[in-house]
Short mmCIF file of C-alpha atoms in Angstrom, two decimals:
data_model
loop_
_atom_site.label_atom_id
_atom_site.label_comp_id
_atom_site.label_asym_id
_atom_site.label_seq_id
_atom_site.Cartn_x
_atom_site.Cartn_y
_atom_site.Cartn_z
CA MET A 1 1.81 -16.10 -65.00
CA GLY A 2 4.90 -16.01 -63.60
CA ARG A 3 6.84 -15.20 -66.26
CA GLU A 4 4.18 -11.92 -66.48
CA THR A 5 4.81 -10.79 -63.55
CA CYS A 6 8.75 -11.20 -63.45
CA SER A 7 7.89 -8.74 -66.84
CA LEU A 8 6.34 -7.07 -64.85
CA GLU A 9 8.73 -6.14 -62.34
CA GLU A 10 11.03 -5.51 -64.68
CA GLU A 11 8.80 -3.02 -66.52
CA VAL A 12 9.37 -0.74 -62.91
CA LEU A 13 12.48 -1.44 -62.43
CA TRP A 14 12.93 -0.04 -65.52
CA LEU A 15 10.32 2.81 -64.75
CA HIS A 16 11.83 3.66 -61.16
CA ASP A 17 15.76 3.82 -62.60
CA HIS A 18 14.30 5.90 -65.44
CA LEU A 19 12.03 8.30 -62.95
CA ARG A 20 13.21 8.14 -59.54
CA PRO A 21 14.77 11.23 -59.20
CA ARG A 22 12.50 14.10 -61.05
CA LEU A 23 9.39 11.70 -58.79
CA ILE A 24 12.47 12.43 -55.35
CA ARG A 25 12.66 15.97 -56.28
CA TYR A 26 9.08 16.90 -56.93
CA THR A 27 7.77 15.13 -53.32
CA VAL A 28 11.08 17.79 -51.86
CA SER A 29 9.68 20.58 -53.85
CA LEU A 30 7.02 19.44 -51.59
CA GLY A 31 8.29 19.96 -48.02
CA LEU A 32 9.03 16.16 -47.61
CA LYS A 33 12.88 15.40 -46.32
CA SER A 34 14.90 13.50 -48.25
CA HIS A 35 14.39 10.11 -46.63
CA ASP A 36 10.67 10.33 -46.62
CA ALA A 37 10.75 11.10 -50.23
CA GLU A 38 12.28 8.03 -50.77
CA ASP A 39 9.73 6.02 -48.98
CA VAL A 40 6.64 7.81 -50.68
CA VAL A 41 8.01 7.05 -54.19
CA GLN A 42 8.94 3.74 -53.48
CA GLU A 43 5.24 3.45 -52.12
CA VAL A 44 4.43 5.09 -55.72
CA PHE A 45 5.73 2.48 -57.27
CA LEU A 46 4.58 -0.01 -55.75
CA ALA A 47 0.94 1.09 -56.68
CA LEU A 48 2.45 1.73 -60.19
CA PHE A 49 2.98 -2.13 -60.24
CA ARG A 50 -0.44 -3.37 -58.53
CA HIS A 51 -1.97 -1.40 -60.86
CA LEU A 52 -0.42 -2.50 -63.23
CA GLN A 53 -1.36 -5.99 -61.98
CA SER A 54 -4.71 -5.33 -62.58
CA GLU A 55 -4.47 -4.41 -65.93
CA ARG A 56 -5.88 -0.55 -65.79
CA SER A 57 -5.22 1.60 -67.95
CA ARG A 58 -1.45 2.63 -69.19
CA SER A 59 -2.04 5.55 -70.46
CA ASN A 60 -0.82 8.66 -69.73
CA LEU A 61 2.11 6.80 -67.01
CA LEU A 62 4.30 9.82 -65.94
CA GLY A 63 1.08 11.99 -65.21
CA TRP A 64 -0.49 8.61 -62.89
CA LEU A 65 2.77 8.52 -61.08
CA PHE A 66 2.92 12.87 -60.21
CA ARG A 67 -0.35 12.72 -59.31
CA VAL A 68 0.55 9.98 -56.98
CA THR A 69 3.24 11.34 -56.36
CA HIS A 70 1.19 14.45 -55.11
CA ASN A 71 -0.93 12.10 -53.06
CA LEU A 72 1.30 9.93 -50.76
CA ALA A 73 3.06 13.13 -50.17
CA LEU A 74 0.37 15.36 -49.16
CA LYS A 75 -0.39 12.34 -46.30
CA ARG A 76 2.80 11.83 -45.30
CA ARG A 77 3.28 15.60 -45.06
CA VAL A 78 -0.50 15.66 -43.43
CA LEU A 79 0.61 12.37 -40.97
CA HIS A 80 4.36 14.31 -39.75
CA GLY A 81 2.90 17.62 -39.23
CA ARG A 82 4.20 20.83 -39.49
CA GLU A 83 7.43 20.79 -37.54
CA ASP A 84 8.99 17.75 -40.06
CA GLN A 85 9.17 20.45 -42.44
CA THR A 86 11.30 23.33 -40.66
CA ASN A 87 14.07 23.37 -43.36
CA ALA A 88 12.61 20.88 -45.99
CA SER A 89 13.45 23.78 -48.32
CA GLU A 90 17.10 23.44 -47.41
CA ASP A 91 17.04 20.01 -49.37
CA LEU A 92 16.06 21.73 -52.49
CA TYR A 93 19.20 23.48 -53.31
CA PRO A 94 22.31 22.27 -50.60
CA ALA A 95 24.63 25.28 -52.56
CA LEU A 96 21.62 27.62 -52.49
CA ASP A 97 24.96 30.53 -51.75
CA PRO A 98 26.28 31.12 -55.44
CA GLY A 99 31.04 30.90 -55.26
CA PRO A 100 33.13 32.94 -56.29
CA GLU A 101 33.05 31.75 -59.34
CA GLU A 102 29.50 31.78 -59.98
CA GLY A 103 29.08 35.04 -58.23
CA ILE A 104 29.05 37.22 -61.66
CA LEU A 105 26.16 37.40 -64.80
CA PHE A 106 24.89 33.78 -65.14
CA GLY A 107 25.21 32.87 -61.75
CA GLU A 108 24.39 35.68 -59.97
CA ARG A 109 20.79 35.93 -62.28
CA HIS A 110 19.69 31.90 -61.73
CA PHE A 111 20.46 32.81 -58.16
CA LYS A 112 18.00 35.12 -57.81
CA LEU A 113 15.24 33.45 -59.83
CA ARG A 114 16.37 30.49 -58.06
CA ARG A 115 15.16 32.85 -54.90
CA ALA A 116 11.35 34.41 -56.35
CA PHE A 117 11.03 30.49 -57.71
CA GLU A 118 10.79 28.97 -53.65
CA ALA A 119 9.71 32.24 -52.81
CA LEU A 120 6.20 31.97 -55.08
CA PRO A 121 3.14 30.52 -53.72
CA GLU A 122 3.11 26.54 -53.44
CA THR A 123 0.11 26.25 -56.28
CA ASP A 124 1.71 28.93 -58.49
CA ARG A 125 5.26 26.62 -57.87
CA LEU A 126 4.09 23.31 -58.44
CA CYS A 127 1.97 24.22 -61.53
CA LEU A 128 5.27 25.42 -62.98
CA GLN A 129 7.00 22.41 -62.22
CA LEU A 130 4.73 20.10 -63.51
CA ARG A 131 5.19 21.72 -66.67
CA SER A 132 9.55 21.52 -66.54
CA GLU A 133 8.16 17.80 -66.75
CA GLY A 134 6.51 18.43 -69.55
CA LEU A 135 2.86 17.26 -68.48
CA LYS A 136 0.29 19.27 -70.17
CA TYR A 137 -2.01 21.67 -68.76
CA ARG A 138 -4.59 19.19 -68.48
CA GLU A 139 -2.37 16.49 -65.72
CA ILE A 140 -1.22 19.38 -63.57
CA ALA A 141 -4.61 20.44 -63.25
CA LYS A 142 -5.22 16.69 -62.61
CA ILE A 143 -2.73 16.67 -59.94
CA LEU A 144 -2.97 19.67 -58.75
CA GLY A 145 -6.75 20.01 -58.40
CA ILE A 146 -7.51 23.03 -60.29
CA SER A 147 -9.07 24.30 -62.91
CA LEU A 148 -7.37 24.15 -66.95
CA GLY A 149 -8.13 28.32 -66.61
CA GLY A 150 -5.82 28.21 -63.69
CA VAL A 151 -3.37 26.57 -64.63
CA ALA A 152 -2.53 28.67 -67.38
CA ASN A 153 -3.47 31.65 -65.18
CA SER A 154 -1.05 30.50 -62.81
CA LEU A 155 1.78 30.04 -65.16
CA GLY A 156 0.99 33.31 -66.33
CA ARG A 157 0.81 34.94 -62.88
CA SER A 158 4.12 33.26 -62.01
CA LEU A 159 5.54 34.18 -64.99
CA ASP A 160 4.99 37.69 -64.79
CA ARG A 161 6.13 37.63 -61.13
CA LEU A 162 9.55 35.44 -61.71
CA GLN A 163 10.43 38.01 -65.02
CA ARG A 164 9.43 40.67 -63.04
CA SER A 165 11.96 39.27 -59.91
CA GLU A 166 15.01 39.20 -62.96
CA GLY A 167 14.66 43.05 -63.20
CA GLU A 168 14.58 44.41 -59.08
CA GLY A 169 18.15 45.20 -57.96
CA MET B 1 -6.87 41.21 -81.59
CA PRO B 2 -6.28 44.68 -81.67
CA MET B 3 -3.00 45.84 -81.49
CA HIS B 4 -2.44 47.60 -78.19
CA ASP B 5 -3.93 44.32 -76.79
CA HIS B 6 -1.30 42.62 -76.63
CA LEU B 7 -0.24 39.22 -75.13
CA SER B 8 -0.37 38.82 -72.23
CA GLN B 9 2.27 36.05 -70.52
CA SER B 10 -0.56 33.76 -70.03
CA GLU B 11 -1.25 33.72 -73.77
CA LEU B 12 2.23 33.71 -74.61
CA ILE B 13 2.90 30.37 -72.39
CA GLN B 14 0.25 28.48 -73.78
CA PHE B 15 0.95 29.46 -77.04
CA LEU B 16 4.91 28.10 -76.26
CA ASP B 17 3.44 24.97 -74.58
CA GLY B 18 0.79 24.40 -77.61
CA GLU B 19 -1.63 24.93 -74.95
CA LEU B 20 -4.36 27.11 -76.76
CA PRO B 21 -7.16 26.06 -79.22
CA GLU B 22 -6.66 25.85 -82.86
CA GLU B 23 -8.07 29.11 -83.32
CA ALA B 24 -6.75 30.71 -80.15
CA ALA B 25 -3.33 29.80 -81.34
CA SER B 26 -3.87 31.20 -84.94
CA ARG B 27 -5.09 34.37 -83.69
CA VAL B 28 -1.85 34.71 -81.67
CA GLN B 29 0.61 33.98 -84.46
CA SER B 30 -0.61 36.87 -86.60
CA HIS B 31 -0.84 39.12 -83.38
CA LEU B 32 3.26 37.77 -83.47
CA ASN B 33 3.29 38.48 -86.88
CA ASP B 34 2.95 42.12 -86.66
CA CYS B 35 3.19 42.85 -83.02
CA ASN B 36 7.52 43.45 -82.17
CA ARG B 37 6.69 43.85 -78.73
CA CYS B 38 5.27 40.64 -77.80
CA ARG B 39 7.54 38.53 -80.33
CA ASN B 40 10.31 40.55 -77.61
CA ALA B 41 8.35 38.98 -75.02
CA LEU B 42 8.02 35.46 -75.92
CA SER B 43 11.42 35.73 -76.92
CA ARG B 44 12.37 36.99 -73.08
CA LEU B 45 9.74 33.76 -71.54
CA LYS B 46 11.29 31.06 -73.73
CA THR B 47 15.33 32.07 -72.40
CA LEU B 48 12.98 32.30 -69.01
CA VAL B 49 11.29 28.97 -68.50
CA GLU B 50 15.04 27.36 -70.67
CA ASP B 51 16.45 29.36 -67.03
CA LEU B 52 13.96 27.10 -64.91
CA ASN B 53 14.51 23.77 -66.20
CA GLU B 54 18.78 24.27 -65.97
CA ILE B 55 17.34 25.23 -62.16
CA GLN B 56 15.39 22.24 -61.44
CA ALA B 57 18.17 20.12 -63.25
CA THR B 58 20.69 21.72 -59.94
CA HIS B 59 17.89 20.82 -57.45
CA GLY B 60 19.61 19.26 -55.04
CA SER B 61 16.98 16.16 -54.75
CA LEU B 62 18.97 14.89 -57.80
CA ALA B 63 22.84 14.18 -56.69
CA ALA B 64 21.16 12.39 -53.53
CA ALA B 65 19.16 10.14 -55.81
CA GLU B 66 21.31 9.01 -57.42
CA SER B 67 23.10 8.59 -55.17
CA SER B 68 21.27 5.66 -53.48
CA ARG B 69 19.64 4.82 -56.48
CA ASP B 70 21.28 1.15 -56.15
CA ARG B 71 19.77 0.91 -52.89
CA ALA B 72 16.46 1.73 -53.30
CA ARG B 73 16.33 -0.72 -56.66
CA ILE B 74 17.10 -3.33 -54.45
CA ASP B 75 14.67 -2.35 -51.86
CA LEU B 76 11.79 -2.10 -54.47
CA ARG B 77 12.63 -4.93 -55.76
CA ALA B 78 12.50 -6.57 -52.41
CA LYS B 79 8.56 -5.23 -51.94
CA LEU B 80 7.53 -6.22 -55.69
CA SER B 81 8.46 -9.63 -54.78
CA GLU B 82 6.84 -9.74 -51.77
CA ALA B 83 3.38 -8.90 -53.85
CA SER B 84 4.00 -10.85 -56.16
CA LYS B 85 4.36 -13.41 -53.94
CA ARG B 86 1.06 -12.59 -51.71
CA ARG B 87 -0.70 -11.74 -54.78
CA GLU B 88 -0.28 -15.65 -56.20
CA GLU B 89 -1.18 -16.22 -53.20
CA MET B 90 -4.18 -14.77 -52.61
CA PRO B 91 -7.45 -17.40 -53.68
CA ALA B 92 -9.35 -15.52 -56.46
CA SER B 93 -12.28 -14.36 -54.07
CA ARG B 94 -9.91 -12.51 -52.86
CA ARG B 95 -8.79 -11.18 -56.16
CA LEU B 96 -11.99 -10.13 -57.41
CA LEU B 97 -11.84 -7.71 -53.43
CA ALA B 98 -8.99 -6.94 -53.79
CA PHE B 99 -9.88 -5.21 -57.85
CA TRP B 100 -12.86 -3.85 -56.68
CA GLN B 101 -11.51 -2.18 -53.85
CA GLY B 102 -8.64 -1.25 -55.81
CA ILE B 103 -11.20 1.50 -57.78
CA PRO B 104 -11.83 4.97 -57.04
CA ALA B 105 -14.84 5.77 -54.86
CA SER B 106 -15.56 8.08 -57.63
CA PHE B 107 -15.76 5.17 -60.15
CA TYR B 108 -18.42 4.10 -57.44
CA PHE B 109 -19.89 6.99 -57.57
CA ALA B 110 -20.02 7.62 -60.93
CA GLY B 111 -21.24 3.41 -61.38
CA ALA B 112 -24.68 4.80 -59.28
CA ALA B 113 -24.97 7.70 -60.96
CA ILE B 114 -24.94 5.59 -64.32
CA ALA B 115 -27.24 2.54 -62.27
CA GLY B 116 -30.03 5.49 -61.56
CA LEU B 117 -29.82 6.89 -64.96
CA ALA B 118 -29.88 3.06 -65.92
CA LEU B 119 -33.30 2.46 -63.86
CA VAL B 120 -34.95 5.28 -64.62
CA PHE B 121 -34.33 4.57 -68.69
CA THR B 122 -35.45 1.46 -68.79
CA LEU B 123 -38.91 2.86 -67.26
CA VAL B 124 -39.24 4.61 -70.57
CA PRO B 125 -40.05 1.79 -73.04
CA ASN B 126 -38.33 4.16 -76.19
CA LEU B 127 -34.73 4.05 -74.66
CA TYR B 128 -35.18 0.31 -73.86
CA ARG B 129 -32.57 -0.54 -77.05
CA SER B 130 -30.04 1.42 -76.19
CA VAL B 131 -29.88 0.97 -72.70
CA ALA B 132 -29.98 -2.66 -74.00
CA GLU B 133 -27.04 -1.34 -75.69
CA ILE B 134 -24.93 -0.38 -72.77
CA SER B 135 -25.26 -2.81 -70.67
CA VAL B 136 -24.42 -5.90 -73.30
CA SER B 137 -20.60 -4.68 -74.57
CA LEU B 138 -20.34 -6.92 -70.87
CA PRO B 139 -22.02 -9.80 -69.85
CA ASN B 140 -22.94 -10.11 -66.23
CA ARG B 141 -20.90 -12.04 -64.31
CA ALA B 142 -23.67 -12.97 -61.98
CA LEU B 143 -25.21 -14.37 -65.48
CA THR B 144 -22.28 -15.91 -67.78
CA PRO B 145 -18.81 -16.24 -65.87
CA GLY B 146 -18.27 -18.65 -68.24
CA MET B 147 -17.50 -21.71 -68.64
CA THR B 148 -15.48 -24.34 -70.48
CA ARG B 149 -14.29 -28.39 -71.22
CA PRO B 150 -11.05 -30.45 -71.12
CA MET B 151 -9.36 -29.73 -74.07
CA ARG B 152 -6.23 -31.16 -75.37
CA LEU B 153 -3.41 -28.15 -77.04
CA ASP B 154 -3.22 -30.56 -79.50
CA GLN B 155 -6.87 -31.53 -80.43
CA MET B 156 -7.81 -28.15 -80.35
CA CYS B 157 -5.04 -26.23 -83.11
CA SER B 158 -5.17 -30.05 -85.32
CA THR B 159 -9.17 -29.26 -86.01
CA ASP B 160 -9.63 -25.44 -86.14
CA ASP B 161 -12.73 -25.43 -88.67
CA GLY B 162 -12.62 -21.98 -88.49
CA ASP B 163 -16.36 -21.19 -86.74
CA PHE B 164 -16.07 -18.98 -84.05
CA ASP B 165 -20.13 -18.34 -83.75
CA PRO B 166 -21.42 -21.67 -83.77
CA THR B 167 -25.74 -21.03 -83.86
CA VAL B 168 -26.59 -21.83 -80.96
CA PRO B 169 -29.81 -23.45 -80.43
CA GLU B 170 -33.17 -21.59 -80.81
CA ASP B 171 -34.23 -22.99 -77.38
CA ARG B 172 -31.01 -21.94 -76.32
CA GLN B 173 -31.06 -18.11 -77.61
CA GLN B 174 -34.80 -17.28 -76.26
CA THR B 175 -33.16 -18.64 -72.75
CA VAL B 176 -29.86 -15.77 -72.71
CA PHE B 177 -32.35 -13.46 -73.68
CA GLY B 178 -35.19 -14.20 -71.06
CA GLU B 179 -32.18 -14.13 -68.59
CA TYR B 180 -30.62 -10.28 -69.66
CA GLY B 181 -34.30 -9.68 -69.27
CA ILE B 182 -33.74 -8.42 -73.28
CA SER B 183 -37.41 -9.38 -75.80
CA ALA B 184 -35.82 -11.57 -78.59
CA ASP B 185 -38.45 -10.34 -81.19
CA ARG B 186 -37.17 -6.88 -80.45
CA SER B 187 -32.94 -7.46 -80.26
CA ARG B 188 -32.91 -10.39 -82.45
CA LYS B 189 -31.52 -8.01 -85.56
CA ASP B 190 -29.32 -6.25 -82.85
CA PHE B 191 -28.00 -8.77 -80.83
CA GLN B 192 -26.12 -12.49 -81.28
CA VAL B 193 -26.29 -14.64 -78.63
CA ASP B 194 -22.30 -15.03 -78.44
CA TYR B 195 -20.27 -17.72 -76.61
CA LEU B 196 -18.37 -15.67 -73.58
CA ILE B 197 -15.25 -18.31 -74.31
CA SER B 198 -15.96 -19.83 -77.81
CA PRO B 199 -15.59 -23.02 -78.50
CA GLN B 200 -12.11 -23.10 -79.79
CA LEU B 201 -10.83 -22.10 -76.77
CA GLY B 202 -12.40 -24.72 -74.56
CA GLY B 203 -15.90 -23.23 -74.09
CA THR B 204 -19.16 -24.84 -74.03
CA ASP B 205 -22.58 -24.20 -74.88
CA ASP B 206 -23.12 -24.25 -71.44
CA ILE B 207 -26.17 -21.01 -70.98
CA ARG B 208 -22.95 -19.88 -68.02
CA ASN B 209 -21.31 -19.15 -70.79
CA LEU B 210 -23.72 -17.75 -73.70
CA TRP B 211 -25.13 -13.60 -73.95
CA PRO B 212 -26.61 -11.26 -76.36
CA GLN B 213 -23.73 -9.23 -77.29
CA SER B 214 -24.18 -6.72 -79.90
CA TYR B 215 -23.82 -6.65 -83.76
CA GLY B 216 -22.58 -3.21 -84.72
CA ALA B 217 -24.17 -0.92 -81.80
CA THR B 218 -21.27 0.01 -79.33
CA THR B 219 -17.29 0.92 -80.31
CA TRP B 220 -16.45 -2.57 -78.41
CA ASN B 221 -18.91 -4.51 -80.70
CA ALA B 222 -19.43 -8.94 -81.83
CA ALA B 223 -17.14 -8.02 -84.54
CA ALA B 224 -14.17 -6.79 -81.78
CA LYS B 225 -14.81 -10.08 -79.51
CA ASP B 226 -13.85 -11.75 -82.86
CA LYS B 227 -10.93 -10.67 -83.92
CA LEU B 228 -10.13 -11.21 -80.05
CA GLU B 229 -11.36 -14.88 -80.16
CA ARG B 230 -8.99 -15.96 -83.13
CA HIS B 231 -5.97 -13.44 -82.05
CA LEU B 232 -6.12 -15.45 -78.46
CA TYR B 233 -6.62 -19.13 -80.44
CA LEU B 234 -3.28 -17.28 -82.47
CA LEU B 235 -1.78 -17.00 -79.78
CA VAL B 236 -2.72 -20.37 -77.64
CA CYS B 237 -1.65 -22.55 -80.85
CA GLU B 238 1.85 -20.79 -81.36
CA LYS B 239 2.14 -21.70 -77.72
CA LYS B 240 2.68 -18.23 -76.68
CA ILE B 241 0.13 -17.83 -74.33
CA ASP B 242 -1.44 -20.48 -71.54
CA LEU B 243 -5.08 -21.64 -73.03
CA ALA B 244 -5.55 -21.37 -69.09
CA ASP B 245 -4.86 -17.53 -69.21
CA ALA B 246 -6.40 -16.69 -72.44
CA GLN B 247 -9.90 -18.07 -71.08
CA HIS B 248 -9.10 -16.40 -68.10
CA ASP B 249 -8.71 -13.42 -70.02
CA ILE B 250 -11.36 -13.60 -71.74
CA ALA B 251 -13.99 -14.67 -68.88
CA THR B 252 -12.95 -11.53 -66.19
CA ASN B 253 -13.26 -9.31 -68.97
CA TRP B 254 -12.97 -9.55 -72.68
CA ILE B 255 -12.49 -5.91 -73.11
CA ALA B 256 -9.90 -5.99 -71.28
CA ALA B 257 -7.79 -8.81 -72.44
CA TYR B 258 -8.71 -6.71 -76.40
CA GLN B 259 -6.48 -4.36 -75.19
CA LYS B 260 -3.81 -6.50 -74.42
CA TYR B 261 -3.29 -8.58 -76.02
CA PHE B 262 -4.06 -5.62 -79.41
CA ARG B 263 -1.82 -3.40 -77.50
CA THR B 264 -5.36 -0.60 -78.11
CA GLN B 265 -7.47 1.61 -76.17
CA ARG B 266 -9.73 1.33 -79.08
CA PRO B 267 -10.79 -1.35 -81.07
CA LEU B 268 -8.36 -1.79 -84.61
#
């Protein structure tokens, strides 16, 4: 029993090493400050440990991790109230202004795209983000509490909008 | 799809992500073969999603996460050790309670719904058998918690006669069917009275270690459990797992044990 627990700890730490940055990124994009995001992600991996210890399903652990991260982050967001979220987007891309070298063509296009991405409604932004994380639409729907068709529509809508923003000024 | 109906962004992204049903995907593919405008749209879309991925890769939190990685790892390790220690100190009854408490409420609602349906079905005699089949993939733990006798490993491993299902005396089988509310004459051909913990793993023929198990009507049938018993026996005799762990796992939930030891969600 002790040996099994030990290897389970190592497995969770291994997953932590590999997936923590992506989960923190997702948590921050939900409007939490970096230090809160750190706390949430620690909670998530502790929950994962308990999940595996109870011999629950191991299928699609990535989807499970994002789902739990989403729920715990929203919980914390509600607990901490709105004031803590003010300017939370500052944490998203600290170097938002393009530098002198970056300020032409490629950099400018990215800059514009980034701004348009950040301006998307939250659900649309999260849909795109979870898609970029490699999750299937079914998992995204489950995490965000929307239908499968809702995910496809949201992605289509956001990508249309981002493409239009690229063509603007 | 007529040529003038060009593909929507939603269709294109679903196509790109392999999220369209097969038929729709082949319709989109044949449209793309014939439509230059949609091919260009797909190409622009690919560039856009690549750009978005790059933007994600430059997210400010990633660098911060990297710089605090070691600290976070140390913190998590300490929390995991504490959680393990707490669990080991927890009495078995509390562990079971914690297990049930850990199950999401939706499972309870689903459980309640299934229980309600089972009640309705049991009132309809023709459906009696199918309900019985569903209910016996796992034994009722109150009736069959599993019973063992003390066993020495060398003795156990040197006396394997290959019979993992020694016949249960007739009167005892009747008692087991009676306990589970299954009429013996109707169910004999569909069920075998099985040892929850097989005798080779130290299980006894006590009534608390016997239960009626389906032969073939469910996925998790007697054949699957026999396979698990043989596998566990070998693992114990090869000293890869402890006998007590094998007994505990098979008695707690043999299906979960099967999934754990064969590393599969479905029977092999």
